[in-house]
Coordinates of C-alpha atoms and ligand atoms in Angstrom, one line a residue:
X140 CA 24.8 13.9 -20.7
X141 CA 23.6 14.9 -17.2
X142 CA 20.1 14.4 -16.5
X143 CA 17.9 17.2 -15.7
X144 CA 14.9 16.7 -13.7
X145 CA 11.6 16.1 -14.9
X146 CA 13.4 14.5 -17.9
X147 CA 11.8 11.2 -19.1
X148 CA 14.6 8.2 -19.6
X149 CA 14.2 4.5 -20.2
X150 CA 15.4 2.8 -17.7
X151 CA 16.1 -1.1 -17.1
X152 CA 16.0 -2.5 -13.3
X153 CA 19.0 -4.0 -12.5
X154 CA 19.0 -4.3 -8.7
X155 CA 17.2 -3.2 -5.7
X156 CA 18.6 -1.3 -2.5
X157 CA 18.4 -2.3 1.2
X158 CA 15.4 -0.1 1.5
X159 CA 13.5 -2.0 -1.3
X160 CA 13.9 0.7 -4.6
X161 CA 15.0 -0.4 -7.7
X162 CA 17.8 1.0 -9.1
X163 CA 19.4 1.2 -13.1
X164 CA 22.1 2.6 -14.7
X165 CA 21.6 5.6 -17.4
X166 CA 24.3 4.8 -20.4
X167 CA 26.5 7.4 -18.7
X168 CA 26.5 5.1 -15.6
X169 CA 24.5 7.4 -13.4
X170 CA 22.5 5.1 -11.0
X171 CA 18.5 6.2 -10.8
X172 CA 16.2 5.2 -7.8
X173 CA 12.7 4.2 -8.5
X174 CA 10.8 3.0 -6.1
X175 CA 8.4 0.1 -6.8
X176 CA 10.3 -1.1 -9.4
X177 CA 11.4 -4.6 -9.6
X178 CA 14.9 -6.1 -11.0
X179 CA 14.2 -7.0 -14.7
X180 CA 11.6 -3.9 -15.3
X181 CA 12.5 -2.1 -18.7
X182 CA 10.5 1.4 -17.2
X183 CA 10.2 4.6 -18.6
X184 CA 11.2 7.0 -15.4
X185 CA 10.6 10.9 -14.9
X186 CA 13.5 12.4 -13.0
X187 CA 12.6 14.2 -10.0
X188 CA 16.3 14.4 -8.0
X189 CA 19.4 14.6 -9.4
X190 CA 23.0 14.4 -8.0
X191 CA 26.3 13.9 -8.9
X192 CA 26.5 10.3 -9.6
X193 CA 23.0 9.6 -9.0
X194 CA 19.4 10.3 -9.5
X195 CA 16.2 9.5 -8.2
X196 CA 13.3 9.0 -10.1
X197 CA 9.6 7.6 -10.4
X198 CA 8.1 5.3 -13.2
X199 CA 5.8 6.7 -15.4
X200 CA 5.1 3.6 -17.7
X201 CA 5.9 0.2 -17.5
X202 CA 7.3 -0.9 -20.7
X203 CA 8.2 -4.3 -20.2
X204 CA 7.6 -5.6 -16.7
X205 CA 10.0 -8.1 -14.6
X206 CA 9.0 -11.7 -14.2
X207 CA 8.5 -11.0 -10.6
X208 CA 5.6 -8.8 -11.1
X209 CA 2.2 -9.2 -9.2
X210 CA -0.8 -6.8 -8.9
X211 CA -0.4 -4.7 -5.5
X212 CA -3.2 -6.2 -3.1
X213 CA -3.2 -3.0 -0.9
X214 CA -4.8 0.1 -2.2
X215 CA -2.8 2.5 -0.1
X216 CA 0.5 1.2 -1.5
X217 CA 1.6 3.7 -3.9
X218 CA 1.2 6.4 -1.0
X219 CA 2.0 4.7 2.3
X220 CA 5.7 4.5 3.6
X221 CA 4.9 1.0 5.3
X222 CA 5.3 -1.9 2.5
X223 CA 7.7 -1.7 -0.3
X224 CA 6.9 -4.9 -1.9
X225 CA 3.0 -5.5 -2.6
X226 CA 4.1 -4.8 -6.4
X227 CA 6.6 -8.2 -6.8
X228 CA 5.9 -12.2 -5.2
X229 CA 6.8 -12.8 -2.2
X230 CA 9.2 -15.5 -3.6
X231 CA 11.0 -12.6 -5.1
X232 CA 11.3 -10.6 -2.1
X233 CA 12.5 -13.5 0.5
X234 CA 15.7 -13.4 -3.0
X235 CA 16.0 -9.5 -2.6
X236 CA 16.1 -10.2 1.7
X237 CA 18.4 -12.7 1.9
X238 CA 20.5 -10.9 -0.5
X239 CA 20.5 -8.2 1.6
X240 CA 22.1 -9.8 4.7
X241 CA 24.6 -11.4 2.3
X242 CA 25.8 -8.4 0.8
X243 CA 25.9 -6.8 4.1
X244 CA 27.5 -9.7 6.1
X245 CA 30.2 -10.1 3.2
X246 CA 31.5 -6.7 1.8
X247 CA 30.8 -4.7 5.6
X248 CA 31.7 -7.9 7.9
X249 CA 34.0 -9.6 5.6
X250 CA 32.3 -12.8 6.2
X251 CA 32.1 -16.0 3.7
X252 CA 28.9 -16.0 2.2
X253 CA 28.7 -19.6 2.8
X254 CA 28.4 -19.0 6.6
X255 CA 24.7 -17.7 5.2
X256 CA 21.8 -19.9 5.4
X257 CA 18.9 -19.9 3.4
X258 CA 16.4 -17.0 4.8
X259 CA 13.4 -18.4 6.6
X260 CA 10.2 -17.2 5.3
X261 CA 7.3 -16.2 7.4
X262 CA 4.2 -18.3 6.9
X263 CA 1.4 -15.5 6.5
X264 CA 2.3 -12.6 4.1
X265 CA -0.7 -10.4 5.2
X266 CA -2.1 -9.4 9.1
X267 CA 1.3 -10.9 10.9
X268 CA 1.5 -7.7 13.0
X269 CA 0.1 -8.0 16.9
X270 CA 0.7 -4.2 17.4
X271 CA 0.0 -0.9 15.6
X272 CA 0.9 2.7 16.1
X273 CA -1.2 4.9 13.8
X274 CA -0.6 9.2 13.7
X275 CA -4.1 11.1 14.2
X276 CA -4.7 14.3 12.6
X277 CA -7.1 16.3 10.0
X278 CA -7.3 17.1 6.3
X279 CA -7.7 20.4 4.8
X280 CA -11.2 20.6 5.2
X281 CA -10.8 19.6 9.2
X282 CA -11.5 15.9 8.8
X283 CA -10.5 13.5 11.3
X284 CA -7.3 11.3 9.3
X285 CA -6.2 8.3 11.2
X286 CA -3.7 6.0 9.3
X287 CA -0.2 5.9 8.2
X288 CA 2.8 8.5 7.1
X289 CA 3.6 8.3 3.6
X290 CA 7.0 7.7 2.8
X291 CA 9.9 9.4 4.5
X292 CA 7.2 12.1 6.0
X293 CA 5.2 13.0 8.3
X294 CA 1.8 13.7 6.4
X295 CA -1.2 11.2 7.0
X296 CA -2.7 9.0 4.8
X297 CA -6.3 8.3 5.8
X298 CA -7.0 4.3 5.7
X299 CA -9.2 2.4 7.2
X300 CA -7.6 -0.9 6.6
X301 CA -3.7 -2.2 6.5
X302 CA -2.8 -5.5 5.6
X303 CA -0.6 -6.4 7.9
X304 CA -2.5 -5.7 10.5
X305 CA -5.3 -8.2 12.2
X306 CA -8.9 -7.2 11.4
X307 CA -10.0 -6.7 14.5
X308 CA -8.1 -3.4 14.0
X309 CA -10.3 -1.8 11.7
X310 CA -13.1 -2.0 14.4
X311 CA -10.9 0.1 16.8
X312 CA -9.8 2.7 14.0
X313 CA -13.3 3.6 12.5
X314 CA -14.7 3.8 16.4
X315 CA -12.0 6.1 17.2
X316 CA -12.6 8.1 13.8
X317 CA -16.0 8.0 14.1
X318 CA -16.0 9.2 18.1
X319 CA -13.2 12.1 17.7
X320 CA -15.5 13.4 14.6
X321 CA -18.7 13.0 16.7
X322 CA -16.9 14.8 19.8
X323 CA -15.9 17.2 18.0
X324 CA -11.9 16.9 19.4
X325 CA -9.3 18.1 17.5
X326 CA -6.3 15.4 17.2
X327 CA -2.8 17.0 18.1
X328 CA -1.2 19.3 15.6
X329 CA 2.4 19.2 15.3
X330 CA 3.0 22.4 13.8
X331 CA 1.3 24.0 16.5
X332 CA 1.4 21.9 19.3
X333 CA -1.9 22.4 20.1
X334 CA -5.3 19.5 19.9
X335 CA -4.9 16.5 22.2
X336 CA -5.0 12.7 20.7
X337 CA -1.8 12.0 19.1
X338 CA -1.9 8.6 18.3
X339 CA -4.1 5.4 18.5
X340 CA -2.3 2.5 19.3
X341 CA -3.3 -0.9 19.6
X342 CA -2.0 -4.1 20.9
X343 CA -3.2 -7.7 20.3
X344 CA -2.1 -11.1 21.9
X345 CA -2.5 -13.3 18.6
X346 CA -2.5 -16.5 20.7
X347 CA -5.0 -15.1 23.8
X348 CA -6.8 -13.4 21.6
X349 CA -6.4 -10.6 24.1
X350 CA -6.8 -7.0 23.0
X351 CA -5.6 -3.4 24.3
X352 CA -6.0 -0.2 23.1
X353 CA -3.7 3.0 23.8
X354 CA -4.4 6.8 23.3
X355 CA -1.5 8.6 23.1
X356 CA -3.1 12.1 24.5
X357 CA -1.4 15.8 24.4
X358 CA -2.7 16.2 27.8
X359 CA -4.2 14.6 30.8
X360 CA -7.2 12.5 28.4
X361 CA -10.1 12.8 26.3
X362 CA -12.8 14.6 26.4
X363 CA -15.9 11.7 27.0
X364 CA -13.5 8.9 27.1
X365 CA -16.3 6.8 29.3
X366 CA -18.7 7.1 25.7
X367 CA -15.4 5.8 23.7
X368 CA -14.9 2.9 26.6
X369 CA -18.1 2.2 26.2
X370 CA -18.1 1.9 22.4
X371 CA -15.3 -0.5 22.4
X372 CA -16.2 -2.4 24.9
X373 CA -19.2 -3.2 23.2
X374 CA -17.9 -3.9 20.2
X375 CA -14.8 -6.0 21.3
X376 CA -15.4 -8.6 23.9
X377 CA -11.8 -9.3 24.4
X378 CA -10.6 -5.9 24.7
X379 CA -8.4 -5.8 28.2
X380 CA -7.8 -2.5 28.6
X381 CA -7.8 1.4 27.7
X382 CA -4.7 3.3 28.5
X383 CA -3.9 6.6 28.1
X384 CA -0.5 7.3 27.9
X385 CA 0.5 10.9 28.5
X386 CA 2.6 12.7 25.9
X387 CA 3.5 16.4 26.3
X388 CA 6.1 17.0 24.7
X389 CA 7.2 18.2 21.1
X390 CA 8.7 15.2 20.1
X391 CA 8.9 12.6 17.1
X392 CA 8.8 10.0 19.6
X393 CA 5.1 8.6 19.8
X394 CA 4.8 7.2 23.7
X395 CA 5.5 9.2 26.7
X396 CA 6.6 7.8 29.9
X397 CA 3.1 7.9 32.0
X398 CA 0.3 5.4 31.5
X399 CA -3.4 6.2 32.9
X400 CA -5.7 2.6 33.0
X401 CA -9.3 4.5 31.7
X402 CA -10.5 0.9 31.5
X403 CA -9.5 -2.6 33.2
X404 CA -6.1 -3.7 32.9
X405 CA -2.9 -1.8 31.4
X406 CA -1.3 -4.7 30.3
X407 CA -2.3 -7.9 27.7
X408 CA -0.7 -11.5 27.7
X409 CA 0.2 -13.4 24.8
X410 CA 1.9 -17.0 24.6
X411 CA 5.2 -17.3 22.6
X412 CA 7.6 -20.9 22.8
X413 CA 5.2 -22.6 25.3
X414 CA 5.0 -19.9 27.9
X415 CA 3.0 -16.5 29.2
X416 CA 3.8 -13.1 28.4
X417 CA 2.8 -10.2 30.2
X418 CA 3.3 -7.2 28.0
X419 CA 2.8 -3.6 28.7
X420 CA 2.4 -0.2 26.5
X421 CA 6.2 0.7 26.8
X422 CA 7.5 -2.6 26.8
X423 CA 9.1 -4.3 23.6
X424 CA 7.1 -7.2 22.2
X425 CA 7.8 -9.1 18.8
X426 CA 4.8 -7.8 16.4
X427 CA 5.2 -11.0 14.7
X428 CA 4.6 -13.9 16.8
X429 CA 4.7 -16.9 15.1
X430 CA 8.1 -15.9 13.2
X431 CA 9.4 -14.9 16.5
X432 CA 8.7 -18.5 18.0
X433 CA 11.1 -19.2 14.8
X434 CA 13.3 -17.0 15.6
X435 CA 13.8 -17.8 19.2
X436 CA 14.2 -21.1 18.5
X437 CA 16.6 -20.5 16.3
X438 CA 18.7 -18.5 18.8
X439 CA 18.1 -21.4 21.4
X440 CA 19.8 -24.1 19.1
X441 CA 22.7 -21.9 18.6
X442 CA 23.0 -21.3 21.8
X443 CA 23.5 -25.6 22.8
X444 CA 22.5 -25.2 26.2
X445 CA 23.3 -28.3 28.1
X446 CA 22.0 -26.9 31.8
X447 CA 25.3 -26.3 33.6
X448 CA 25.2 -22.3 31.8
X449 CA 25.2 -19.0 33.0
X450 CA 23.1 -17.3 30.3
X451 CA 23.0 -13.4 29.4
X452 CA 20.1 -12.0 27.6
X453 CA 21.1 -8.2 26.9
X454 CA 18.4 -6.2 25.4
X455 CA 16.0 -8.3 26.9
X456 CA 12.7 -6.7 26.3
X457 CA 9.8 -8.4 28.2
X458 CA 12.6 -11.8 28.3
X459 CA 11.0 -13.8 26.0
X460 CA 14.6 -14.9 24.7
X461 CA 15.8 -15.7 28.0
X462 CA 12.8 -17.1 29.7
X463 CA 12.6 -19.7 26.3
X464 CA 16.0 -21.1 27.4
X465 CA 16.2 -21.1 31.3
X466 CA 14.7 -24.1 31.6
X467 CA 18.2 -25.4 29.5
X468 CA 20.5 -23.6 32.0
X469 CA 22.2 -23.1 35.0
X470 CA 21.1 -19.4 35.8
X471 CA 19.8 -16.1 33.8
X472 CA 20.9 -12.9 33.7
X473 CA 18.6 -10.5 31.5
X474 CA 19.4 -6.9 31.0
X475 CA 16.9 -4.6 29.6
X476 CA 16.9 -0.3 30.2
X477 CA 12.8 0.7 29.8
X478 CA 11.6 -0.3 33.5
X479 CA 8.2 -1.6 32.9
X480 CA 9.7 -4.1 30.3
X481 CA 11.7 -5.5 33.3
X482 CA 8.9 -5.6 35.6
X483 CA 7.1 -7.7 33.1
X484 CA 9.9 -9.9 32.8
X485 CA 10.2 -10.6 36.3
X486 CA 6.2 -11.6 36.4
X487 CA 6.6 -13.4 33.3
X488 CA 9.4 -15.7 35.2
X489 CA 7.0 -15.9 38.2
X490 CA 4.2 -16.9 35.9
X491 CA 5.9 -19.4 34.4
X492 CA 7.5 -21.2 37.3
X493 CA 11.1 -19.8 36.2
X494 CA 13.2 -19.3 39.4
X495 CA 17.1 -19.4 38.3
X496 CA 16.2 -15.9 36.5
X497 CA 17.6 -12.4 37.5
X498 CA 16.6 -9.1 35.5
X499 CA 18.0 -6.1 36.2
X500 CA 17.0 -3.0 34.8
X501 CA 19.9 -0.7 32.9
X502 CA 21.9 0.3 29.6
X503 CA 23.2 -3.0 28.7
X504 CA 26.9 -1.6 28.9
X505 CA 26.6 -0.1 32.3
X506 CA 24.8 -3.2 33.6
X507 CA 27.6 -5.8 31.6
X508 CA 30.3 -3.6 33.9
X509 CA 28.4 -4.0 36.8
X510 CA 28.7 -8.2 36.5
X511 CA 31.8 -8.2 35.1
X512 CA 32.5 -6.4 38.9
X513 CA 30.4 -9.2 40.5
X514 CA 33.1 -11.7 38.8
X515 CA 30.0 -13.4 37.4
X516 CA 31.1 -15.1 34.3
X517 CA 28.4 -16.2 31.5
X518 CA 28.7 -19.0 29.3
X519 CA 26.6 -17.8 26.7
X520 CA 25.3 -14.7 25.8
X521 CA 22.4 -13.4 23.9
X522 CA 22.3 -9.8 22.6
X523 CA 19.5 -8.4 20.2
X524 CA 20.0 -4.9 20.4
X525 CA 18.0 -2.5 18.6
X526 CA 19.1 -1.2 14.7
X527 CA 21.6 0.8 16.0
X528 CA 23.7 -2.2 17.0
X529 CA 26.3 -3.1 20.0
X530 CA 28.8 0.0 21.5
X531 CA 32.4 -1.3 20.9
X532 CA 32.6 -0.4 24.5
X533 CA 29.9 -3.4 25.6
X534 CA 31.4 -5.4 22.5
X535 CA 34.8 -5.2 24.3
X536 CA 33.6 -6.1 27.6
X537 CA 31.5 -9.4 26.5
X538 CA 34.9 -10.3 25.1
X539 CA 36.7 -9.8 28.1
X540 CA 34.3 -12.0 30.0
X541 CA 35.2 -14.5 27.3
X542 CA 31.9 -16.3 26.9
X543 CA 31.9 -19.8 25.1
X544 CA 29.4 -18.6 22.7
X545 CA 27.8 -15.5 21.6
X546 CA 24.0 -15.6 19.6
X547 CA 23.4 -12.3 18.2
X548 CA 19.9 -11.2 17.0
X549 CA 19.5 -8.2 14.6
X550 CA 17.3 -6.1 13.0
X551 CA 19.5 -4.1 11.1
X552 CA 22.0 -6.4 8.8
X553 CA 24.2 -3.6 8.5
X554 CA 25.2 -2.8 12.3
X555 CA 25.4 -6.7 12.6
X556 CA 27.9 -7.1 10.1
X557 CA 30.4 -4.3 11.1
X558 CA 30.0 -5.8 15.2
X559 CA 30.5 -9.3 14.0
X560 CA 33.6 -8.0 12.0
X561 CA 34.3 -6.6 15.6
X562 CA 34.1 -9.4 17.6
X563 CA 35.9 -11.6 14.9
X564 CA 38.7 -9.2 15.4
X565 CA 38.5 -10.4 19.0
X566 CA 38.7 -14.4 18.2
X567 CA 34.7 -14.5 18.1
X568 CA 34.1 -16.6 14.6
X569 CA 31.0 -15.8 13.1
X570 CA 29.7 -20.0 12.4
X571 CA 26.6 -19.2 10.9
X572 CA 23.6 -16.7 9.8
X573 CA 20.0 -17.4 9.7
X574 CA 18.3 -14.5 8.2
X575 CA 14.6 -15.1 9.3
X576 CA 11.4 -12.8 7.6
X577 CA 9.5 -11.3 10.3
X578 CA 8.6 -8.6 8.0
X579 CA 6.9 -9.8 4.5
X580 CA 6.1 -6.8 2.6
X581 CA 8.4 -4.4 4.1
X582 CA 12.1 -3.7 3.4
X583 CA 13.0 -5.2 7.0
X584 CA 14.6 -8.3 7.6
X585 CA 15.8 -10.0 10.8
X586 CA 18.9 -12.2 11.5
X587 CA 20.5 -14.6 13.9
X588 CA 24.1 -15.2 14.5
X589 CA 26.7 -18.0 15.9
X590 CA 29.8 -17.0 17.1
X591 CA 32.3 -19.1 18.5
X592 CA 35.3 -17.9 20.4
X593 CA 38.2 -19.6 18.9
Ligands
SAH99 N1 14.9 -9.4 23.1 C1 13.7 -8.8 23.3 C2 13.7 -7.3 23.0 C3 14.4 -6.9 21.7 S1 14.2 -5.2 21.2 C4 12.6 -9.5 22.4 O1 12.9 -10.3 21.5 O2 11.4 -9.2 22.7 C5 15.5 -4.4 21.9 C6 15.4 -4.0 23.4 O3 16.6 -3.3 23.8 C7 14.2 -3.1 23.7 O4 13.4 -3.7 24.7 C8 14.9 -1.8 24.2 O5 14.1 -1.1 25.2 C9 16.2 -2.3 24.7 N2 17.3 -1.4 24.8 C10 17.6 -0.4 23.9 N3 18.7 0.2 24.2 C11 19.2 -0.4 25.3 C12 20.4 -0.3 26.1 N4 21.3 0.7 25.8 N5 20.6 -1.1 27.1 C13 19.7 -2.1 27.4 N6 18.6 -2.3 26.7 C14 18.3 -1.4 25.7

């Protein structure tokens, strides 16, 4: 029998997705999506989507709940698109992540699952993030909404609290709320294209305890922006800076390219492996810190620097990676293509008494071309590219300058796999896996790689 929507099935949970739904089989082995479900819940589950071969659905009674069950914490879960495991413990979600980068790593990569470590979890399950980025806009009735988009869309939920973020960022929402509603400014209007603040985002160095906030403006600023300066500054004594970054353009993409300072610095630092990062508004930083430090470490013992390398770090960011190894090698070359991130890196070298670096600003393909041309040959290299993964093109040319090893760091266990099946193609063995959490709550998970050229 096919199901029809709106019909009401009984349904048992018999595994989960890489984005975090549940999923069953109906008798007639049609496989339903429910989100916030969890493996071992026997649901009863109103279709609202059906396909061919599948369906997707969403629970209208629990009839008998999984084991993993817990009471969601957050009360903006069922709406918001952020978490997708406040409902099960976190015990059950570091099994679901780690199983993700196994299934991945195996069936796409063709990898031994042995090669895969157990995941490491992340010590705080709630306010790990350092940065924020939260859409502006109003209800019905004109209401200033500042929050989140609910899943897979673009309409606000109003909030004035998120539990992965640090408290401190509930002061700089309801003072942004409070002043656009008092100003009378209308946010920007994507439909239209018309009202100005697009986004308030916010920045915090979790070990410095310093603090910046961003307005992403339709325009060239606020209206009164020295009353809103002055509100924060009052309430937040270690607030560095007010930026305004200027976005014109009708675009998903939340930052534009120009920064305005409208108060003291445009920049924070934070510390991360024993040394000082600058950061700026367009530059990449890890939003969790302390898992990063993890992470990084991580990277560094696979890499087994002895001194005597030539280092790559391609897709630098800021060069945290990088700059937490030169001090174990010969000479760094970091690669990064958003300009301010590279200026940062070059003062965060110069801050921290690093002279055998060298960033150079450029796609990570282009730039691995242009050394490869230089004859200069590295001994290890780094890559943590964004989820979209490596080209083959740049895949092909770290091969050709036939590195001892490569440590690849991933957000996206997916891409990973099919490079690493790439590169083992190309006598680079994959050794090992460490899939680290950086993400508790969410469906994300991050991993390191080993691989060896054989
Ligand atoms: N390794 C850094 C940054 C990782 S995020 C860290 O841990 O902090 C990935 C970085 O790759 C981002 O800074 C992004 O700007 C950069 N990037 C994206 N596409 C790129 C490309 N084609 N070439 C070089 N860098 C790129």
């Amino acid at each position: 029998m096919n199901l029809q929507k709106n019909q009401i099935i009984e349904l048992v949970i018999t595994s989960m997705t890489a984005e975090g739904s549940g999923v069953g089989k109906t008798d007639e082995g049609i496989a339903v999506f429910v989100p916030q479900s969890a493996v071992g819940d026997r649901l009863s589950v109103k279709i609202l989507k059906t396909k061919k071969t599948y369906a997707f659905g969403k629970i209208e009674s629990i009839i008998t709940p999984s084991k993993d069950r817990k009471n969601p914490d957050c009360p903006y879960f069922n709406k918001c698109g952020g978490c997708v495991y406040r409902h099960i413990t976190y015990d059950a979600e570091k099994k679901i992540k780690e199983q993700k980068v196994k299934d991945a790593v195996t069936r796409i990569g063709g990898i031994e699952e042995s090669k895969i470590k157990t995941l490491i979890s992340s010590d705080k399950f709630n306010r790990y993030r350092n940065k924020a980025q939260f859409p502006v806009g109003t209800d019905s009735d004109g209401k200033i909404m500042l929050g989140f988009y609910a899943f897979h869309s673009h309409r606000i939920i109003d909030c004035d609290d998120c539990m992965l973020q640090p408290e401190i960022f509930k002061t700089v929402m309801n003072i942004t709320r409070d002043f656009m509603t008092e100003t009378n400014q209308k946010p920007y209007d994507e439909a239209t294209g018309k009202g100005k603040l697009r986004h308030l985002y916010i920045r915090y160095g979790e070990k410095t305890g310093e603090l910046m906030v961003c307005y992403i403006v339709n325009g060239n600023g606020l209206k009164q922006e020295d009353l809103l300066v002055e509100r924060l500054k009052n309430a937040l004594p270690d607030l560095k800076g007010v930026v305004i970054n200027l976005n014109r353009e009708k675009t998903n993409v939340i930052l534009g390219s120009k920064n305005r300072v409208a108060f003291g610095q445009g920049f924070i630092y934070d510390e991360l492996c024993g040394l000082k990062f600058k950061i700026s508004p367009l530059s990449f930083y890890q939003v969790n810190r302390e898992t990063a430090e993890i992470l990084y470490n991580k990277a560094k013992e696979y890499a087994n620097l002895t001194g005597d390398e030539v280092l790559f770090d391609l897709y630098c960011g800021t060069g945290t990676i990088g700059l937490s190894m030169a001090k174990d090698c010969k000479q760094l070359i970091g690669v990064e293509i958003i300009a301010d991130a590279i200026e940062d890196a070059k003062e965060n070298a110069r801050i921290n008494n690093i002279d055998n670096a060298r960033f150079i600003c450029g796609n990570a393909f282009d730039t691995a071309i242009m050394l490869e041309k230089e004859n200069i040959k590295p001994d290890v290299v780094v890559v943590d590219p964004p989820r979209k993964g490596l080209e083959k093109d740049l895949i092909d040319t770290i091969v050709r300058m036939n590195p001892d090893r490569i440590v690849y760091v991933s957000c996206d266990p997916a891409t990973l796999a099919r490079d690493l099946k790439i590169f083992a193609e190309q006598k680079y063995e994959t050794q090992e896996i460490t899939p680290v959490d950086m993400f508790p709550g969410t469906s994300h998970v991050e991993s390191v790689a080993l691989m060896l050229r054989i």
